[in-house]
PDB file of C-alpha atoms in Angstrom:
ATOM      1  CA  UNK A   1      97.771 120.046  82.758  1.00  0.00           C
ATOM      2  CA  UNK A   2      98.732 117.435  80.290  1.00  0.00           C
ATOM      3  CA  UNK A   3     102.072 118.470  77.724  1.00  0.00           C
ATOM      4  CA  UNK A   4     100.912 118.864  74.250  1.00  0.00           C
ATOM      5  CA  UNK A   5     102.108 115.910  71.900  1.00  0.00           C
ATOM      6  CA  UNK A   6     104.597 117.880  70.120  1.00  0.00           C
ATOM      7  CA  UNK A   7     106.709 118.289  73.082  1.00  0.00           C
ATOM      8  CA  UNK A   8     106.384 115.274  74.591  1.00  0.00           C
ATOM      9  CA  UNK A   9     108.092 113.425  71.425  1.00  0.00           C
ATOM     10  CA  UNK A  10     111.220 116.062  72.590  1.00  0.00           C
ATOM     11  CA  UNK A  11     111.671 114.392  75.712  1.00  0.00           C
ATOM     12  CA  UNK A  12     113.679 110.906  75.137  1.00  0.00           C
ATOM     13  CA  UNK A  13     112.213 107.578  74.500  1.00  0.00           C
ATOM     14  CA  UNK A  14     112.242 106.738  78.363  1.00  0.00           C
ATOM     15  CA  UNK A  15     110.475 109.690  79.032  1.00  0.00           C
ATOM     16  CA  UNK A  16     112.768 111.956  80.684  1.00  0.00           C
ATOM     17  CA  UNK A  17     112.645 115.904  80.389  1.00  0.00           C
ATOM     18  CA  UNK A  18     115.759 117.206  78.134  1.00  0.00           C
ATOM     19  CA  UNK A  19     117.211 118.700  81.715  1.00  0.00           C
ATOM     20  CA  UNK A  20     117.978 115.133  83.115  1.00  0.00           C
ATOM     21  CA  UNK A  21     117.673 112.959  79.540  1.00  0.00           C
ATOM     22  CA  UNK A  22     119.361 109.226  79.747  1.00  0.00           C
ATOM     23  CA  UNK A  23     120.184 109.732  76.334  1.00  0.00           C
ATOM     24  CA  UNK A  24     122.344 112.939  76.235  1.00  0.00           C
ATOM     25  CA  UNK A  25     125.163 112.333  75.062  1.00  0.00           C
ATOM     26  CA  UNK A  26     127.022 113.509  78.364  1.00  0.00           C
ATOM     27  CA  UNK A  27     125.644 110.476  80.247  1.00  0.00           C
ATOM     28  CA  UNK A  28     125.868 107.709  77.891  1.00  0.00           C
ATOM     29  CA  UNK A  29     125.918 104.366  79.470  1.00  0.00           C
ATOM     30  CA  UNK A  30     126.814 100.873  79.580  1.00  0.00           C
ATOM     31  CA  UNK A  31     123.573  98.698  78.973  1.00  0.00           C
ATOM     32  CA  UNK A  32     122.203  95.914  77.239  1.00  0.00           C
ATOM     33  CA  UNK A  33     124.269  92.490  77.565  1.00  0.00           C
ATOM     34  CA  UNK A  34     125.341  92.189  74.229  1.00  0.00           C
ATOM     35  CA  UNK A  35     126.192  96.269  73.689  1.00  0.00           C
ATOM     36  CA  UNK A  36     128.055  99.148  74.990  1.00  0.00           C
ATOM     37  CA  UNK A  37     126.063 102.382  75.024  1.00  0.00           C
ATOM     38  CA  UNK A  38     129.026 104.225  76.372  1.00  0.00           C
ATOM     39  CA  UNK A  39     129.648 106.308  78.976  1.00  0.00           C
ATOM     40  CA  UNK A  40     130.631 108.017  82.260  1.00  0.00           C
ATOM     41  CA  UNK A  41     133.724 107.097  80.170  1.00  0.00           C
ATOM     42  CA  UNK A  42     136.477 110.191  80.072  1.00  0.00           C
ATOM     43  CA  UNK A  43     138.768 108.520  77.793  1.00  0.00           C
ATOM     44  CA  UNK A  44     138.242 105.779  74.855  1.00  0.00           C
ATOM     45  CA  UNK A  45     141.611 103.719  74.032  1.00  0.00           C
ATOM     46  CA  UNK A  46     141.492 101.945  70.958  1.00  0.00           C
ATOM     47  CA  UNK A  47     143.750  98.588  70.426  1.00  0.00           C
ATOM     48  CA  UNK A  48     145.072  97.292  67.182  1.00  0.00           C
ATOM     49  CA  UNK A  49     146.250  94.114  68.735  1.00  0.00           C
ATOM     50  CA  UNK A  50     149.287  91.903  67.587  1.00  0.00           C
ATOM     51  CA  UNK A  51     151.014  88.862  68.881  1.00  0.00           C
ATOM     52  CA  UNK A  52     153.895  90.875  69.756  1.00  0.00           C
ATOM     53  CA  UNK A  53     153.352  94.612  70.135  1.00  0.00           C
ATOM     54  CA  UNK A  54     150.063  96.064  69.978  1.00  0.00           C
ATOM     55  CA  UNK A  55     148.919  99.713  68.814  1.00  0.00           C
ATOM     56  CA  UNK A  56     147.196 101.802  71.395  1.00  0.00           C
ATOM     57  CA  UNK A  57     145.170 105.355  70.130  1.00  0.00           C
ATOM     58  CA  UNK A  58     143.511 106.725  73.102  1.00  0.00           C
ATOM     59  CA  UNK A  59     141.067 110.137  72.614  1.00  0.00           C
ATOM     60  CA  UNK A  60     139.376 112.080  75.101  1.00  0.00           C
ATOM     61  CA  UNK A  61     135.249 112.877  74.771  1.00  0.00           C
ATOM     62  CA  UNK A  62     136.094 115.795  72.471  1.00  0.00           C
ATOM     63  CA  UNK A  63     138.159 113.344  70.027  1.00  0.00           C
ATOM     64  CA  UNK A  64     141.700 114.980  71.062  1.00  0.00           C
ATOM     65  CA  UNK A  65     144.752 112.117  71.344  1.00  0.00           C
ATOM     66  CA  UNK A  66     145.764 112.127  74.644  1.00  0.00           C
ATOM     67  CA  UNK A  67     147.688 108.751  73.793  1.00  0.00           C
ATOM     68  CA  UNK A  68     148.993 107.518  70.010  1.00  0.00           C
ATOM     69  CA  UNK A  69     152.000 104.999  69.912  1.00  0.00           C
ATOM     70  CA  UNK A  70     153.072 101.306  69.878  1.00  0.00           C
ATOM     71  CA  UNK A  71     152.492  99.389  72.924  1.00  0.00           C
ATOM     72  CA  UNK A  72     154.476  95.752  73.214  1.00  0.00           C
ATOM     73  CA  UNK A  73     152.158  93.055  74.169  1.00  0.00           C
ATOM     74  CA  UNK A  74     153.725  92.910  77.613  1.00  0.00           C
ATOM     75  CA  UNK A  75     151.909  92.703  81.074  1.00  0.00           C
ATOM     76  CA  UNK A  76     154.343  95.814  82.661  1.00  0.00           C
ATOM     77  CA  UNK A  77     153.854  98.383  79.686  1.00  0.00           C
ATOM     78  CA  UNK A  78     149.872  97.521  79.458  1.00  0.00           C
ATOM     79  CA  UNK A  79     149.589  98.378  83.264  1.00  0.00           C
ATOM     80  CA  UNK A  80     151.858 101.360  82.501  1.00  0.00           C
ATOM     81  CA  UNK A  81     149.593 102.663  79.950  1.00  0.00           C
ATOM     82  CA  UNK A  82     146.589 102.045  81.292  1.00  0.00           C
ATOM     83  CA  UNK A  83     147.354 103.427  84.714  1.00  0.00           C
ATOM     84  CA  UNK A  84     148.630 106.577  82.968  1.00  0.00           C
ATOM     85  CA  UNK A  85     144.881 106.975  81.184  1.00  0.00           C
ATOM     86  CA  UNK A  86     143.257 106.456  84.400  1.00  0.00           C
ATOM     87  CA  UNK A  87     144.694 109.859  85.424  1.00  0.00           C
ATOM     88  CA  UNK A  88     142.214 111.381  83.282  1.00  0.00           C
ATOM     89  CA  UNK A  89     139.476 109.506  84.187  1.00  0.00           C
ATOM     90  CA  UNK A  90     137.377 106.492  83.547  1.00  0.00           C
ATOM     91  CA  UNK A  91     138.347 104.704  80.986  1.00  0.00           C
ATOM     92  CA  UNK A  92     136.941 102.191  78.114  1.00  0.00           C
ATOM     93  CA  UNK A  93     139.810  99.929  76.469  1.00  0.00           C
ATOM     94  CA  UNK A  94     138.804  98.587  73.068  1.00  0.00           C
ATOM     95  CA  UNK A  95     140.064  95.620  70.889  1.00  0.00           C
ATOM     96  CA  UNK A  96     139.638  94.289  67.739  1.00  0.00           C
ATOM     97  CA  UNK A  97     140.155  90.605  68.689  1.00  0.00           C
ATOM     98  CA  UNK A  98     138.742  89.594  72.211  1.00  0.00           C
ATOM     99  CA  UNK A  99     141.053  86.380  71.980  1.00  0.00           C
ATOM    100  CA  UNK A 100     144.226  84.782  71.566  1.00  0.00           C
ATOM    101  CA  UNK A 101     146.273  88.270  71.191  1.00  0.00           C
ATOM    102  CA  UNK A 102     144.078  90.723  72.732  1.00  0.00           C
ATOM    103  CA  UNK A 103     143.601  87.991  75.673  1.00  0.00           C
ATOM    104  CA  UNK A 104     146.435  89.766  77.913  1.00  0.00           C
ATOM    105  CA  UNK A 105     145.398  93.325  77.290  1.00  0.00           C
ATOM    106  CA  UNK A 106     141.797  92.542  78.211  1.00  0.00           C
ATOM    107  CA  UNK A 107     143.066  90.484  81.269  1.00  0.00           C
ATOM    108  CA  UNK A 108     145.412  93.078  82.447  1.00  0.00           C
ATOM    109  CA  UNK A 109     142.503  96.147  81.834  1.00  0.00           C
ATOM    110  CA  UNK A 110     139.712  94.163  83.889  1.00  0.00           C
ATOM    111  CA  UNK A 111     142.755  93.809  86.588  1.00  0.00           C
ATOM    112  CA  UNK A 112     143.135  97.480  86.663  1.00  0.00           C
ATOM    113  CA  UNK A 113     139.113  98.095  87.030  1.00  0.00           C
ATOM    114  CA  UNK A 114     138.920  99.470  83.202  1.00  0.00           C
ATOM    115  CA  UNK A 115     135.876  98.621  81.328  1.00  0.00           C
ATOM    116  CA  UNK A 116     136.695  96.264  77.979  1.00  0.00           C
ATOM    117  CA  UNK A 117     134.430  95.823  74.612  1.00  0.00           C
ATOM    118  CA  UNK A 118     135.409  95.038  71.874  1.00  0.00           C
ATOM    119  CA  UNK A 119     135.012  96.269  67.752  1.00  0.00           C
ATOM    120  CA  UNK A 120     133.513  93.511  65.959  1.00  0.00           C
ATOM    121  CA  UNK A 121     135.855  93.036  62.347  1.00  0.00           C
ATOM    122  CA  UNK A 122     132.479  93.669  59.975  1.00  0.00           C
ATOM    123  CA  UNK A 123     131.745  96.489  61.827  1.00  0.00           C
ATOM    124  CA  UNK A 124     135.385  98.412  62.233  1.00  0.00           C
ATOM    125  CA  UNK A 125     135.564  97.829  58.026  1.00  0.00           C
ATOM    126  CA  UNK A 126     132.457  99.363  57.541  1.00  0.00           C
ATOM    127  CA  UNK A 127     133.538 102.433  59.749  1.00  0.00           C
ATOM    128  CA  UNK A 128     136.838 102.337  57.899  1.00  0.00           C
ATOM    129  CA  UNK A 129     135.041 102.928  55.100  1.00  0.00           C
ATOM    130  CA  UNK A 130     134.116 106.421  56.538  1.00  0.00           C
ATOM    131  CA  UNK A 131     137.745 107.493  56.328  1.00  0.00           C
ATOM    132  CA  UNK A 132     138.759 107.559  53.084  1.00  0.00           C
ATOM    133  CA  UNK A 133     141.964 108.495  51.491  1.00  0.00           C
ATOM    134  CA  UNK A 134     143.607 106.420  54.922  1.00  0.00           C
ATOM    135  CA  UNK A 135     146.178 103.969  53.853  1.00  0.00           C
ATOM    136  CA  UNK A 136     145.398 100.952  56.484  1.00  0.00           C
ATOM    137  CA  UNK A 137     148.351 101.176  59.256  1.00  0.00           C
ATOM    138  CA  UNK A 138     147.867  99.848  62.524  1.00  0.00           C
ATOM    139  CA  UNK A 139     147.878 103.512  64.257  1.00  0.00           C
ATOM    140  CA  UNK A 140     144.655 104.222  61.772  1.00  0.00           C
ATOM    141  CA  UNK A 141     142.914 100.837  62.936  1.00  0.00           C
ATOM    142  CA  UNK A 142     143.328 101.984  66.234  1.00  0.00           C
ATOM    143  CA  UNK A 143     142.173 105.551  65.754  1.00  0.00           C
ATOM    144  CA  UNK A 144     139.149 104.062  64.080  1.00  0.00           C
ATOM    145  CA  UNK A 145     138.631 101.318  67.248  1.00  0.00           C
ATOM    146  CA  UNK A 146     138.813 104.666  69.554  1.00  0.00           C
ATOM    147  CA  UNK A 147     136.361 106.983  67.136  1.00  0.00           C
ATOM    148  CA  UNK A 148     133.848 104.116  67.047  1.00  0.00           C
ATOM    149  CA  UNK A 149     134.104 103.818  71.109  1.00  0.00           C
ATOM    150  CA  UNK A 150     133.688 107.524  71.636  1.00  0.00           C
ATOM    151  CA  UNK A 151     131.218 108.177  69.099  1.00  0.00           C
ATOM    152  CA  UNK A 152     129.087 105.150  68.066  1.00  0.00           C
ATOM    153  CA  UNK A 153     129.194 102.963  71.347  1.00  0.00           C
ATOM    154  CA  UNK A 154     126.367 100.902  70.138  1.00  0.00           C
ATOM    155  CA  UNK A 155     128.508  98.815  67.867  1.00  0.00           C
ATOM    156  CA  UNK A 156     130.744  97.857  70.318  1.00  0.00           C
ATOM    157  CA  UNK A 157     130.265  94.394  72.295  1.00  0.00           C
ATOM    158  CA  UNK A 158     130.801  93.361  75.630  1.00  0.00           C
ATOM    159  CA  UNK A 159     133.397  90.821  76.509  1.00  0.00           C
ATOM    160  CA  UNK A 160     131.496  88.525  78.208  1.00  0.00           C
ATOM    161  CA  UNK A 161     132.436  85.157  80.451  1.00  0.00           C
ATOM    162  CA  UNK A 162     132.488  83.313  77.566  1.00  0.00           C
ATOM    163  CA  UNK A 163     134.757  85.269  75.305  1.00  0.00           C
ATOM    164  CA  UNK A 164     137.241  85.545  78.254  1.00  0.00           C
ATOM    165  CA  UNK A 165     136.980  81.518  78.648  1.00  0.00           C
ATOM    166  CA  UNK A 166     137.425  81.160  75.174  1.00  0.00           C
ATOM    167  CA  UNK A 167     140.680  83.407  74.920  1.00  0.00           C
ATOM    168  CA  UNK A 168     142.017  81.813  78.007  1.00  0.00           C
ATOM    169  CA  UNK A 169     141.875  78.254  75.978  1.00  0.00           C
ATOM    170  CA  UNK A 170     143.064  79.671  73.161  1.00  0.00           C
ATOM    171  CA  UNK A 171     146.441  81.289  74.853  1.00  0.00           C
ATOM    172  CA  UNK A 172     146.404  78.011  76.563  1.00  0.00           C
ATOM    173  CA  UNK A 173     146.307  76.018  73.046  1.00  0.00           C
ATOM    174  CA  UNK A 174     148.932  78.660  71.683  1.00  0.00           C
ATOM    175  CA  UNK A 175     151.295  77.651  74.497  1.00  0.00           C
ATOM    176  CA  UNK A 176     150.522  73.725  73.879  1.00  0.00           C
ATOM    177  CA  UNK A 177     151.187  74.394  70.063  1.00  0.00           C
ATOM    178  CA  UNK A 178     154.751  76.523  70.410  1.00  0.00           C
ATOM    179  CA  UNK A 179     155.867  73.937  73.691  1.00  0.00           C
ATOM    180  CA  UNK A 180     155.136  70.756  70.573  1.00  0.00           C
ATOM    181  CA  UNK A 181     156.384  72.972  68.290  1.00  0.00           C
ATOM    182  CA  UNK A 182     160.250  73.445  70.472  1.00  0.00           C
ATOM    183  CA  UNK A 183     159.982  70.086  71.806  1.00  0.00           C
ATOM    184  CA  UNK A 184     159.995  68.154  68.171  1.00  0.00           C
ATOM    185  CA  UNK A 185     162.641  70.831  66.885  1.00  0.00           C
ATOM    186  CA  UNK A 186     164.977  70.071  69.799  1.00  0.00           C
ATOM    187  CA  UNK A 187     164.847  66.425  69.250  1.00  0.00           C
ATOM    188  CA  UNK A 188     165.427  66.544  65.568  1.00  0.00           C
ATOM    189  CA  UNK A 189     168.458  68.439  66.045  1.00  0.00           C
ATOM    190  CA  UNK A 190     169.321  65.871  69.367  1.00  0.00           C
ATOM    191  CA  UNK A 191     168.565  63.040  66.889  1.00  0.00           C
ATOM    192  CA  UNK A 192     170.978  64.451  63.676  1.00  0.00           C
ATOM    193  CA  UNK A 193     173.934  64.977  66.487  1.00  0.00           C
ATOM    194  CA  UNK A 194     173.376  61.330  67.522  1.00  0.00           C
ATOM    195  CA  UNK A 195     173.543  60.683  63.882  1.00  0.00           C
ATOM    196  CA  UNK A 196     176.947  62.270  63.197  1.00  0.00           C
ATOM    197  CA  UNK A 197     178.803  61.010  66.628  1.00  0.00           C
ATOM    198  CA  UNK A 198     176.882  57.016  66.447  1.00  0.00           C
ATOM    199  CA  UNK A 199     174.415  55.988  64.034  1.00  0.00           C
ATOM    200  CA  UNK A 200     173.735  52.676  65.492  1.00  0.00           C
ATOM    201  CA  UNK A 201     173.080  54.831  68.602  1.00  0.00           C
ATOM    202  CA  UNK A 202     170.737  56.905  67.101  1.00  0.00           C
ATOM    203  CA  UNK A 203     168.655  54.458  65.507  1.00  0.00           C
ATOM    204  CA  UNK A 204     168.026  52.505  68.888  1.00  0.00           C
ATOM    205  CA  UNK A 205     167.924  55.768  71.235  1.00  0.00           C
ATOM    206  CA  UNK A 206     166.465  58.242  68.185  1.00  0.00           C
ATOM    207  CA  UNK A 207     163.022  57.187  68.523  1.00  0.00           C
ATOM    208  CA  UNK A 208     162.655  56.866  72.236  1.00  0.00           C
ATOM    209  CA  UNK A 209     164.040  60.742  73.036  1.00  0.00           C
ATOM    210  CA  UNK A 210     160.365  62.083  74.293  1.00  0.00           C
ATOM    211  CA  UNK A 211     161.303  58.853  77.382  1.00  0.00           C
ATOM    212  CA  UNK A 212     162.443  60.861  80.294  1.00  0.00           C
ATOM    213  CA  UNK A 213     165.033  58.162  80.715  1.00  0.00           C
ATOM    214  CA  UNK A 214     166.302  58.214  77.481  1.00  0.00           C
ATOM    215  CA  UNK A 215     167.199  62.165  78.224  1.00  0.00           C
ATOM    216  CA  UNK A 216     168.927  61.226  81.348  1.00  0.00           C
ATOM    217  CA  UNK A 217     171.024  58.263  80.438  1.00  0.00           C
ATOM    218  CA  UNK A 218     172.100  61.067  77.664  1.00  0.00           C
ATOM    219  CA  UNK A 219     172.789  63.681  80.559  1.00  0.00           C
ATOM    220  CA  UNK A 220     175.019  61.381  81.950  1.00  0.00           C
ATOM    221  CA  UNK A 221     176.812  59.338  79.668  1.00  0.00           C
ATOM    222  CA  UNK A 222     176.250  61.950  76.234  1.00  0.00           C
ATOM    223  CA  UNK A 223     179.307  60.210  74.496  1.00  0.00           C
ATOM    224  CA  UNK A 224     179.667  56.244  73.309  1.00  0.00           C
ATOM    225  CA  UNK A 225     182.845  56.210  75.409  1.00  0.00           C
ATOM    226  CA  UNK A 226     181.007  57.576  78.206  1.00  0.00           C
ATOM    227  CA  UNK A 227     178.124  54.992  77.427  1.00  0.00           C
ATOM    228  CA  UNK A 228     180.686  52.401  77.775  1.00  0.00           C
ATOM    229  CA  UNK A 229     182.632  53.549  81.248  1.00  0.00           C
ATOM    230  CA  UNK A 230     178.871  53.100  82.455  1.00  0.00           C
ATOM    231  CA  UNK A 231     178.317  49.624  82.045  1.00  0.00           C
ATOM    232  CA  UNK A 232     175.047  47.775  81.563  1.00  0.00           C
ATOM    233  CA  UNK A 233     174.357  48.574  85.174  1.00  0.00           C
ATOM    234  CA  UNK A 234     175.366  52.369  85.223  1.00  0.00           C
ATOM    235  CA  UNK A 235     173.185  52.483  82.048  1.00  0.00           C
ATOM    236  CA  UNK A 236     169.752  51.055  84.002  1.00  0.00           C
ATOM    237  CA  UNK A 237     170.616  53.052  86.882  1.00  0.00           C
ATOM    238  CA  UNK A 238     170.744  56.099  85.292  1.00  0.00           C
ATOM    239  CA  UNK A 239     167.450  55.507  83.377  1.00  0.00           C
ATOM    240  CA  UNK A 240     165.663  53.749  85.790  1.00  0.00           C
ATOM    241  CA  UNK A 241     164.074  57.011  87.992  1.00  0.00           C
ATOM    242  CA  UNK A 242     161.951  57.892  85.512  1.00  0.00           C
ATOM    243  CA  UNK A 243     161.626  55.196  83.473  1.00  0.00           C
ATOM    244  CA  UNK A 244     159.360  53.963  85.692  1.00  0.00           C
ATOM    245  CA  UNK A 245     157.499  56.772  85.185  1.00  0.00           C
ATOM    246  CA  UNK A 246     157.038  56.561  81.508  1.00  0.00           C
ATOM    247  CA  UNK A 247     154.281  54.214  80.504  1.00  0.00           C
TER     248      UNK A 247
END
């Protein structure tokens, strides 16, 4: 005997009686490639990512904190952490920035076997916009990256290949950037000393400091008496190693 109509349309949209429904909220799952539909998850922890400390709001699937406080962007405390939610299940670790500064805490989660997504910035201000009366605070943003994770998954978005290759080069490029950024303070402040002790020094040594030579003959001989004691031939010797080297 066929159901009537009317109670077929209870059923879910895949067809399945209410008993054993793919949609119930119990047994919400990951899914399509570009969403998260949530969850076998037990616990949803919510990052509010910085370059130096992070926040970290975790809830449990009936919305209770079981986890609310600053977490340093550090590979030791984000294993801490993260091991410590495990204990009460699986776990889904969201961000609000897939790159750059949310790079590690993604890295370190995947490590650990914890599923990542991330909070797209459009859609976490629109969901702010539910709480109002909230003065913005990183522990809100991350209570609001949680609430969205435990109870709208489908605005969430997998971190795919490409994200993670993309945050990679971008901590990469961050490292290139601060390494140029030390390298040309160091030699300004090389160059002024070499300015006080012997300007004529400084103006034929001054522009050649990024020569690896250069920086030993000045590890050896860092004074113009020293210089001197070397002698022409002390001088090439000390440079010549990787002088060569230099094109």
């Amino acid at each position: 005997m066929t159901a009537p109509r009317s109670a077929r349309r209870r059923g879910c949209r895949r067809g399945c009686s209410r008993s054993a429904c793919h949609d119930d909220e119990g047994s919400r799952r990951v899914s399509e490639p570009g969403e998260i539909q949530a969850v076998p998850f037990a616990v949803f922890c919510g990052l509010d990512v910085g370059k130096s400390e992070h926040y970290a709001c975790a809830l449990d699937t009936a919305g209770k904190r079981v986890h609310d406080k600053a977490l340093p962007n550090d590979e030791t405390a984000l294993r801490t952490v993260f091991t410590a939610l495990a204990e009460h299940g699986r776990v889904l670790v969201v961000v609000d920035q897939p790159a750059s500064i949310g790079a590690l805490a993604l890295a370190v989660a995947r490590e650990l076997g914890v599923a990542v997504a991330y909070l797209p910035g459009l859609a976490m201000r629109r969901i702010a916009d539910l709480h109002p009366g909230q003065a913005k605070t990183d522990a809100r943003d991350a209570h609001v990256i949680a609430e969205a994770a435990r109870t709208m998954p489908h605005t969430l978005r997998r971190v795919g290949t490409d994200d993670e290759t993309l945050a990679e080069l971008s901590v990469l490029a961050g490292y290139d950037d601060d390494l140029a950024g030390q390298s040309t303070r160091l030699t300004n402040r090389l160059r002024d000393a070499m300015l006080h002790v012997h300007p004529a020094l400084e103006r034929l040594l001054g522009p050649r400091l990024d020569r690896g030579g250069v920086l030993d003959l000045l590890t050896v001989a860092p004074t113009p008496q020293a210089l001197r004691d070397l002698g022409p031939d002390g001088i090439a010797q000390a440079m010549r190693a990787r002088s060569e080297l230099d094109p």
